[in-house]
């Protein structure tokens, strides 16, 4: 459409001898074509049934002729049109002269005086020349423009071939509607083919709901040029709803003349799960799956700081399963492990979300109760103790179930206490007394 408007204005300018500065304005407002008048190869030729009648200096210069006489020595204007376009040119001439065809933009392959092949756009007008009808043809060389488009197309094709064969998942989307992807992306999201990807109205459904708003904002920022690119690890879903983890790199590109976003994905699900396993092992006890000693110590130190800053109470319970060695010796270590697991699961049901519970070592466990008075901590401890005594653990191969009890030491954080070590030390003294005075009891050790 822009090219048609341009050529119509171009022909009008030449046929009406419009001033050069006005003509330059017309040219400079036409996108996708040469931006300056001086650099354009254009001209006008007049012919009657392809016999050349006249031509301007621009046409002569463009074709490499030194004068009109040299041009008029040609037997036919068809000598300057590539043979493959002769039939179309002759048919256009006949229809224009008979009124069957209105003037319109045409594309031809032209030959110069040196037999160089150029691509031109033409606009033809019927004029009166020496009292008879003739055809005035405005010609503009668009060879450079066509060549640039060809190189761009070749570049895009090479890009597509490279991406389609890549093992890295690639996606190009227009506001989350897929416009291009490779097979690796289809497989990443659990689909069999690229065609199945294009059937998706949006890939937003593959992004967790809580992350979709950020994804939309990120897309907008890329399109508007507020950010150049994005790179991060993200959680997503495949087409079956299974969770996947991907390394994401996104940037804005031009695709079919429009700004879109290209995203490359690296599947890191296995690496993420491995990291999570390592993190879990570093944080939790392998058998009971509660916090290990290191983790509960670190988190408890933070709670102590918060409690001191807010001047709130904080209680500590140190628990020890009574006669645990006898359980191991009598029933075996496998049964002892089962006792530990069921005991921890039972204890967790009695705790709040803000409480800390972890394995302190062997059959010892630690509970940190923030914002809890000594009385409330004692009530919780006795409830756990009493319910533990009623636990029944059936062991395969043994007729009698296992029953066991737990002893505890209770301590309360004092205003001048700054670390966990002194708090646990007090609770340990209480536990020592509980063990030595009959077990299955809670002893509060206060300063």
Short mmCIF file of N, CA and C in Angstrom, two decimals, residues 181-200 238-240:
data_model
loop_
_atom_site.label_atom_id
_atom_site.label_comp_id
_atom_site.label_asym_id
_atom_site.label_seq_id
_atom_site.Cartn_x
_atom_site.Cartn_y
_atom_site.Cartn_z
N UNK A 181 8.15 -22.00 17.12
CA UNK A 181 8.86 -22.77 18.14
C UNK A 181 9.58 -23.91 17.44
N UNK A 182 10.43 -24.59 18.17
CA UNK A 182 11.08 -25.76 17.61
C UNK A 182 10.56 -27.03 18.31
N UNK A 183 11.00 -28.16 17.81
CA UNK A 183 10.52 -29.44 18.34
C UNK A 183 10.93 -29.62 19.80
N UNK A 184 12.10 -29.07 20.15
CA UNK A 184 12.57 -29.19 21.54
C UNK A 184 11.60 -28.52 22.50
N UNK A 185 11.00 -27.40 22.08
CA UNK A 185 10.02 -26.73 22.96
C UNK A 185 8.76 -27.57 23.08
N UNK A 186 8.31 -28.14 21.96
CA UNK A 186 7.11 -28.99 22.01
C UNK A 186 7.32 -30.15 22.99
N UNK A 187 8.49 -30.76 22.93
CA UNK A 187 8.77 -31.88 23.83
C UNK A 187 8.91 -31.42 25.27
N UNK A 188 9.45 -30.21 25.48
CA UNK A 188 9.60 -29.68 26.83
C UNK A 188 8.26 -29.57 27.53
N UNK A 189 7.23 -29.14 26.80
CA UNK A 189 5.92 -28.96 27.43
C UNK A 189 5.02 -30.18 27.22
N UNK A 190 5.63 -31.29 26.79
CA UNK A 190 4.90 -32.55 26.75
C UNK A 190 4.01 -32.76 25.55
N UNK A 191 4.27 -32.05 24.45
CA UNK A 191 3.49 -32.24 23.22
C UNK A 191 4.33 -32.98 22.19
N UNK A 192 3.64 -33.60 21.24
CA UNK A 192 4.34 -34.44 20.27
C UNK A 192 4.90 -33.66 19.08
N UNK A 193 4.26 -32.55 18.74
CA UNK A 193 4.67 -31.85 17.53
C UNK A 193 4.53 -30.34 17.69
N UNK A 194 5.19 -29.61 16.78
CA UNK A 194 5.11 -28.15 16.75
C UNK A 194 3.69 -27.71 16.45
N UNK A 195 2.99 -28.45 15.58
CA UNK A 195 1.60 -28.08 15.23
C UNK A 195 0.72 -28.05 16.47
N UNK A 196 0.96 -28.95 17.41
CA UNK A 196 0.16 -28.95 18.64
C UNK A 196 0.42 -27.70 19.47
N UNK A 197 1.64 -27.19 19.41
CA UNK A 197 1.95 -25.95 20.13
C UNK A 197 1.16 -24.79 19.54
N UNK A 198 1.10 -24.72 18.19
CA UNK A 198 0.40 -23.62 17.53
C UNK A 198 -1.11 -23.66 17.78
N UNK A 199 -1.62 -24.79 18.23
CA UNK A 199 -3.05 -24.87 18.55
C UNK A 199 -3.37 -24.23 19.91
N UNK A 200 -2.32 -23.94 20.69
CA UNK A 200 -2.54 -23.29 21.99
C UNK A 200 -2.89 -21.82 21.77
N UNK A 238 3.93 -28.55 32.28
CA UNK A 238 3.79 -29.06 30.93
C UNK A 238 2.31 -29.24 30.62
N UNK A 239 2.01 -29.75 29.44
CA UNK A 239 0.61 -29.85 29.02
C UNK A 239 -0.19 -30.82 29.87
N UNK A 240 0.49 -31.72 30.60
CA UNK A 240 -0.20 -32.66 31.48
C UNK A 240 -0.39 -32.12 32.89
#
